[in-house]
Amino acid sequence: MVFKWPDPISFVADIIAIIGIPTLAVTTYQFYQAYLKRKEIKNVSQYCLEFNERDTGINLVPLERVAGYPRPGDIVFLPGETVEGKNYGGGEYEVERLAFTFHEAPEIDEPCPAVPSKVVAYVRRRREQ
C-alpha cells in the first residue's frame, strides 16, 4: 500500500466550504434583516404628537415628552417656526379633535398589546377677541 498525499486544492476547498457556507448564511440573514428594516414606513412625525391646521403641520412634540394629551375644546399655545426674526404659525389654537395611531407591542405581556405611535391634534387658529 502506497501512501498518497491529499490533494492540496481539494483540502483548501474543503476548509473554505466548512468556514464559508455558515458565514454566507449568517451574512445573508443579516442583509435580509437590514432589507426588511429599510422597507419599514418611516416619517418625520412618527412617535410624535403632531398639531395640524387644515392639513398643514404646525408643531411636533415627541410622545415621550408629552405629559398629557389635549382634549377637544382645549386652548393650546404653539410656538411655530422663527425665521429671520419672524414667527410663522405661532399663536393660540383650539383643539377640534384628536386622532390616535397604535402599533403592536409584543414586548408587553398582555393579550393584544398596543402602544401609541402617533397622535394628531387637529386645531384651528383662535380668533382674537
JSON list of C-alpha atoms in Angstrom, two decimals:
[
{"chain": "A", "resi": 1, "resn": "MET", "atom": "CA", "xyz": [0.00, 0.00, 0.00]},
{"chain": "A", "resi": 2, "resn": "VAL", "atom": "CA", "xyz": [1.42, 3.27, -1.13]},
{"chain": "A", "resi": 3, "resn": "PHE", "atom": "CA", "xyz": [0.87, 6.45, 0.88]},
{"chain": "A", "resi": 4, "resn": "LYS", "atom": "CA", "xyz": [-0.80, 9.15, -1.19]},
{"chain": "A", "resi": 5, "resn": "TRP", "atom": "CA", "xyz": [-0.64, 12.81, -0.20]},
{"chain": "A", "resi": 6, "resn": "PRO", "atom": "CA", "xyz": [-4.00, 14.58, -0.14]},
{"chain": "A", "resi": 7, "resn": "ASP", "atom": "CA", "xyz": [-4.68, 16.91, -2.99]},
{"chain": "A", "resi": 8, "resn": "PRO", "atom": "CA", "xyz": [-3.88, 20.44, -1.69]},
{"chain": "A", "resi": 9, "resn": "ILE", "atom": "CA", "xyz": [-6.52, 22.11, -3.86]},
{"chain": "A", "resi": 10, "resn": "SER", "atom": "CA", "xyz": [-9.35, 19.91, -2.56]},
{"chain": "A", "resi": 11, "resn": "PHE", "atom": "CA", "xyz": [-8.07, 20.35, 1.00]},
{"chain": "A", "resi": 12, "resn": "VAL", "atom": "CA", "xyz": [-8.21, 24.17, 0.67]},
{"chain": "A", "resi": 13, "resn": "ALA", "atom": "CA", "xyz": [-11.63, 23.92, -0.97]},
{"chain": "A", "resi": 14, "resn": "ASP", "atom": "CA", "xyz": [-12.92, 21.81, 1.93]},
{"chain": "A", "resi": 15, "resn": "ILE", "atom": "CA", "xyz": [-11.65, 24.32, 4.50]},
{"chain": "A", "resi": 16, "resn": "ILE", "atom": "CA", "xyz": [-13.22, 27.22, 2.59]},
{"chain": "A", "resi": 17, "resn": "ALA", "atom": "CA", "xyz": [-16.53, 25.34, 2.36]},
{"chain": "A", "resi": 18, "resn": "ILE", "atom": "CA", "xyz": [-16.55, 24.47, 6.07]},
{"chain": "A", "resi": 19, "resn": "ILE", "atom": "CA", "xyz": [-15.96, 28.11, 7.06]},
{"chain": "A", "resi": 20, "resn": "GLY", "atom": "CA", "xyz": [-17.58, 29.86, 4.10]},
{"chain": "A", "resi": 21, "resn": "ILE", "atom": "CA", "xyz": [-21.03, 28.29, 3.97]},
{"chain": "A", "resi": 22, "resn": "PRO", "atom": "CA", "xyz": [-22.03, 29.21, 7.57]},
{"chain": "A", "resi": 23, "resn": "THR", "atom": "CA", "xyz": [-20.53, 32.69, 7.09]},
{"chain": "A", "resi": 24, "resn": "LEU", "atom": "CA", "xyz": [-22.52, 33.11, 3.89]},
{"chain": "A", "resi": 25, "resn": "ALA", "atom": "CA", "xyz": [-25.73, 32.01, 5.64]},
{"chain": "A", "resi": 26, "resn": "VAL", "atom": "CA", "xyz": [-25.24, 34.46, 8.54]},
{"chain": "A", "resi": 27, "resn": "THR", "atom": "CA", "xyz": [-24.37, 37.34, 6.22]},
{"chain": "A", "resi": 28, "resn": "THR", "atom": "CA", "xyz": [-27.37, 36.65, 4.01]},
{"chain": "A", "resi": 29, "resn": "TYR", "atom": "CA", "xyz": [-29.65, 36.64, 7.06]},
{"chain": "A", "resi": 30, "resn": "GLN", "atom": "CA", "xyz": [-28.19, 39.97, 8.26]},
{"chain": "A", "resi": 31, "resn": "PHE", "atom": "CA", "xyz": [-28.68, 41.53, 4.82]},
{"chain": "A", "resi": 32, "resn": "TYR", "atom": "CA", "xyz": [-32.27, 40.28, 4.76]},
{"chain": "A", "resi": 33, "resn": "GLN", "atom": "CA", "xyz": [-32.96, 41.81, 8.21]},
{"chain": "A", "resi": 34, "resn": "ALA", "atom": "CA", "xyz": [-31.44, 45.13, 7.07]},
{"chain": "A", "resi": 35, "resn": "TYR", "atom": "CA", "xyz": [-33.58, 45.00, 3.93]},
{"chain": "A", "resi": 36, "resn": "LEU", "atom": "CA", "xyz": [-36.75, 44.49, 5.98]},
{"chain": "A", "resi": 37, "resn": "LYS", "atom": "CA", "xyz": [-35.80, 47.36, 8.29]},
{"chain": "A", "resi": 38, "resn": "ARG", "atom": "CA", "xyz": [-35.26, 49.71, 5.32]},
{"chain": "A", "resi": 39, "resn": "LYS", "atom": "CA", "xyz": [-38.69, 48.80, 3.92]},
{"chain": "A", "resi": 40, "resn": "GLU", "atom": "CA", "xyz": [-40.48, 49.92, 7.10]},
{"chain": "A", "resi": 41, "resn": "ILE", "atom": "CA", "xyz": [-42.55, 53.03, 6.57]},
{"chain": "A", "resi": 42, "resn": "LYS", "atom": "CA", "xyz": [-40.96, 55.93, 8.38]},
{"chain": "A", "resi": 43, "resn": "ASN", "atom": "CA", "xyz": [-41.98, 59.53, 8.56]},
{"chain": "A", "resi": 44, "resn": "VAL", "atom": "CA", "xyz": [-40.86, 62.59, 10.44]},
{"chain": "A", "resi": 45, "resn": "SER", "atom": "CA", "xyz": [-43.84, 62.64, 12.77]},
{"chain": "A", "resi": 46, "resn": "GLN", "atom": "CA", "xyz": [-43.61, 59.01, 13.88]},
{"chain": "A", "resi": 47, "resn": "TYR", "atom": "CA", "xyz": [-43.77, 58.72, 17.70]},
{"chain": "A", "resi": 48, "resn": "CYS", "atom": "CA", "xyz": [-44.86, 62.38, 17.97]},
{"chain": "A", "resi": 49, "resn": "LEU", "atom": "CA", "xyz": [-47.86, 64.47, 18.91]},
{"chain": "A", "resi": 50, "resn": "GLU", "atom": "CA", "xyz": [-48.48, 66.44, 15.73]},
{"chain": "A", "resi": 51, "resn": "PHE", "atom": "CA", "xyz": [-50.55, 69.64, 15.61]},
{"chain": "A", "resi": 52, "resn": "ASN", "atom": "CA", "xyz": [-52.26, 70.19, 12.22]},
{"chain": "A", "resi": 53, "resn": "GLU", "atom": "CA", "xyz": [-54.26, 73.12, 10.91]},
{"chain": "A", "resi": 54, "resn": "ARG", "atom": "CA", "xyz": [-56.02, 72.34, 7.62]},
{"chain": "A", "resi": 55, "resn": "ASP", "atom": "CA", "xyz": [-53.53, 69.59, 6.67]},
{"chain": "A", "resi": 56, "resn": "THR", "atom": "CA", "xyz": [-50.54, 71.80, 7.49]},
{"chain": "A", "resi": 57, "resn": "GLY", "atom": "CA", "xyz": [-48.23, 70.65, 10.25]},
{"chain": "A", "resi": 58, "resn": "ILE", "atom": "CA", "xyz": [-47.62, 73.36, 12.83]},
{"chain": "A", "resi": 59, "resn": "ASN", "atom": "CA", "xyz": [-45.67, 71.62, 15.55]},
{"chain": "A", "resi": 60, "resn": "LEU", "atom": "CA", "xyz": [-44.28, 68.23, 16.62]},
{"chain": "A", "resi": 61, "resn": "VAL", "atom": "CA", "xyz": [-43.76, 67.04, 20.20]},
{"chain": "A", "resi": 62, "resn": "PRO", "atom": "CA", "xyz": [-42.08, 63.66, 20.87]},
{"chain": "A", "resi": 63, "resn": "LEU", "atom": "CA", "xyz": [-44.51, 61.29, 22.65]},
{"chain": "A", "resi": 64, "resn": "GLU", "atom": "CA", "xyz": [-42.03, 60.53, 25.43]},
{"chain": "A", "resi": 65, "resn": "ARG", "atom": "CA", "xyz": [-42.11, 64.24, 26.40]},
{"chain": "A", "resi": 66, "resn": "VAL", "atom": "CA", "xyz": [-45.92, 64.53, 26.40]},
{"chain": "A", "resi": 67, "resn": "ALA", "atom": "CA", "xyz": [-47.33, 64.63, 29.94]},
{"chain": "A", "resi": 68, "resn": "GLY", "atom": "CA", "xyz": [-50.98, 64.68, 28.82]},
{"chain": "A", "resi": 69, "resn": "TYR", "atom": "CA", "xyz": [-52.93, 64.93, 25.61]},
{"chain": "A", "resi": 70, "resn": "PRO", "atom": "CA", "xyz": [-55.11, 67.96, 24.91]},
{"chain": "A", "resi": 71, "resn": "ARG", "atom": "CA", "xyz": [-58.86, 67.39, 24.67]},
{"chain": "A", "resi": 72, "resn": "PRO", "atom": "CA", "xyz": [-61.27, 68.81, 22.09]},
{"chain": "A", "resi": 73, "resn": "GLY", "atom": "CA", "xyz": [-62.09, 72.37, 23.12]},
{"chain": "A", "resi": 74, "resn": "ASP", "atom": "CA", "xyz": [-58.78, 72.98, 24.90]},
{"chain": "A", "resi": 75, "resn": "ILE", "atom": "CA", "xyz": [-56.77, 76.08, 24.00]},
{"chain": "A", "resi": 76, "resn": "VAL", "atom": "CA", "xyz": [-53.08, 75.46, 23.29]},
{"chain": "A", "resi": 77, "resn": "PHE", "atom": "CA", "xyz": [-50.29, 77.94, 22.61]},
{"chain": "A", "resi": 78, "resn": "LEU", "atom": "CA", "xyz": [-47.94, 76.72, 19.89]},
{"chain": "A", "resi": 79, "resn": "PRO", "atom": "CA", "xyz": [-44.59, 78.43, 19.27]},
{"chain": "A", "resi": 80, "resn": "GLY", "atom": "CA", "xyz": [-44.42, 77.97, 15.48]},
{"chain": "A", "resi": 81, "resn": "GLU", "atom": "CA", "xyz": [-41.21, 78.47, 13.50]},
{"chain": "A", "resi": 82, "resn": "THR", "atom": "CA", "xyz": [-38.96, 81.53, 13.74]},
{"chain": "A", "resi": 83, "resn": "VAL", "atom": "CA", "xyz": [-37.20, 82.55, 10.53]},
{"chain": "A", "resi": 84, "resn": "GLU", "atom": "CA", "xyz": [-35.17, 85.78, 10.32]},
{"chain": "A", "resi": 85, "resn": "GLY", "atom": "CA", "xyz": [-36.84, 87.17, 13.43]},
{"chain": "A", "resi": 86, "resn": "LYS", "atom": "CA", "xyz": [-40.43, 86.45, 12.28]},
{"chain": "A", "resi": 87, "resn": "ASN", "atom": "CA", "xyz": [-42.57, 83.77, 13.91]},
{"chain": "A", "resi": 88, "resn": "TYR", "atom": "CA", "xyz": [-44.68, 81.79, 11.45]},
{"chain": "A", "resi": 89, "resn": "GLY", "atom": "CA", "xyz": [-47.56, 79.67, 12.73]},
{"chain": "A", "resi": 90, "resn": "GLY", "atom": "CA", "xyz": [-47.21, 80.56, 16.40]},
{"chain": "A", "resi": 91, "resn": "GLY", "atom": "CA", "xyz": [-50.22, 81.56, 18.47]},
{"chain": "A", "resi": 92, "resn": "GLU", "atom": "CA", "xyz": [-53.28, 80.26, 20.28]},
{"chain": "A", "resi": 93, "resn": "TYR", "atom": "CA", "xyz": [-55.16, 77.37, 18.77]},
{"chain": "A", "resi": 94, "resn": "GLU", "atom": "CA", "xyz": [-58.32, 75.50, 19.74]},
{"chain": "A", "resi": 95, "resn": "VAL", "atom": "CA", "xyz": [-58.19, 71.71, 19.56]},
{"chain": "A", "resi": 96, "resn": "GLU", "atom": "CA", "xyz": [-61.02, 70.37, 17.39]},
{"chain": "A", "resi": 97, "resn": "ARG", "atom": "CA", "xyz": [-60.31, 66.62, 17.55]},
{"chain": "A", "resi": 98, "resn": "LEU", "atom": "CA", "xyz": [-57.59, 64.04, 18.12]},
{"chain": "A", "resi": 99, "resn": "ALA", "atom": "CA", "xyz": [-56.60, 61.01, 16.06]},
{"chain": "A", "resi": 100, "resn": "PHE", "atom": "CA", "xyz": [-54.52, 58.19, 17.57]},
{"chain": "A", "resi": 101, "resn": "THR", "atom": "CA", "xyz": [-52.42, 55.62, 15.70]},
{"chain": "A", "resi": 102, "resn": "PHE", "atom": "CA", "xyz": [-51.30, 52.49, 17.54]},
{"chain": "A", "resi": 103, "resn": "HIS", "atom": "CA", "xyz": [-48.91, 49.68, 16.73]},
{"chain": "A", "resi": 104, "resn": "GLU", "atom": "CA", "xyz": [-48.45, 46.22, 18.19]},
{"chain": "A", "resi": 105, "resn": "ALA", "atom": "CA", "xyz": [-46.18, 45.89, 21.24]},
{"chain": "A", "resi": 106, "resn": "PRO", "atom": "CA", "xyz": [-45.02, 42.27, 21.58]},
{"chain": "A", "resi": 107, "resn": "GLU", "atom": "CA", "xyz": [-42.73, 43.21, 24.48]},
{"chain": "A", "resi": 108, "resn": "ILE", "atom": "CA", "xyz": [-45.80, 43.77, 26.72]},
{"chain": "A", "resi": 109, "resn": "ASP", "atom": "CA", "xyz": [-47.12, 40.57, 28.27]},
{"chain": "A", "resi": 110, "resn": "GLU", "atom": "CA", "xyz": [-50.85, 41.23, 27.79]},
{"chain": "A", "resi": 111, "resn": "PRO", "atom": "CA", "xyz": [-53.45, 39.99, 25.33]},
{"chain": "A", "resi": 112, "resn": "CYS", "atom": "CA", "xyz": [-53.47, 42.19, 22.19]},
{"chain": "A", "resi": 113, "resn": "PRO", "atom": "CA", "xyz": [-50.97, 44.82, 23.47]},
{"chain": "A", "resi": 114, "resn": "ALA", "atom": "CA", "xyz": [-50.67, 48.14, 21.65]},
{"chain": "A", "resi": 115, "resn": "VAL", "atom": "CA", "xyz": [-48.86, 51.42, 22.23]},
{"chain": "A", "resi": 116, "resn": "PRO", "atom": "CA", "xyz": [-49.46, 54.80, 20.57]},
{"chain": "A", "resi": 117, "resn": "SER", "atom": "CA", "xyz": [-47.14, 55.50, 17.66]},
{"chain": "A", "resi": 118, "resn": "LYS", "atom": "CA", "xyz": [-48.58, 58.84, 16.54]},
{"chain": "A", "resi": 119, "resn": "VAL", "atom": "CA", "xyz": [-51.18, 61.31, 17.78]},
{"chain": "A", "resi": 120, "resn": "VAL", "atom": "CA", "xyz": [-52.57, 64.04, 15.54]},
{"chain": "A", "resi": 121, "resn": "ALA", "atom": "CA", "xyz": [-54.33, 67.02, 17.10]},
{"chain": "A", "resi": 122, "resn": "TYR", "atom": "CA", "xyz": [-56.42, 68.91, 14.55]},
{"chain": "A", "resi": 123, "resn": "VAL", "atom": "CA", "xyz": [-56.55, 72.57, 15.58]},
{"chain": "A", "resi": 124, "resn": "ARG", "atom": "CA", "xyz": [-57.83, 75.90, 14.29]},
{"chain": "A", "resi": 125, "resn": "ARG", "atom": "CA", "xyz": [-56.44, 79.35, 14.98]},
{"chain": "A", "resi": 126, "resn": "ARG", "atom": "CA", "xyz": [-58.30, 81.06, 17.78]},
{"chain": "A", "resi": 127, "resn": "ARG", "atom": "CA", "xyz": [-59.89, 84.40, 16.86]},
{"chain": "A", "resi": 128, "resn": "GLU", "atom": "CA", "xyz": [-58.54, 87.41, 18.73]},
{"chain": "A", "resi": 129, "resn": "GLN", "atom": "CA", "xyz": [-61.18, 88.94, 20.97]}
]
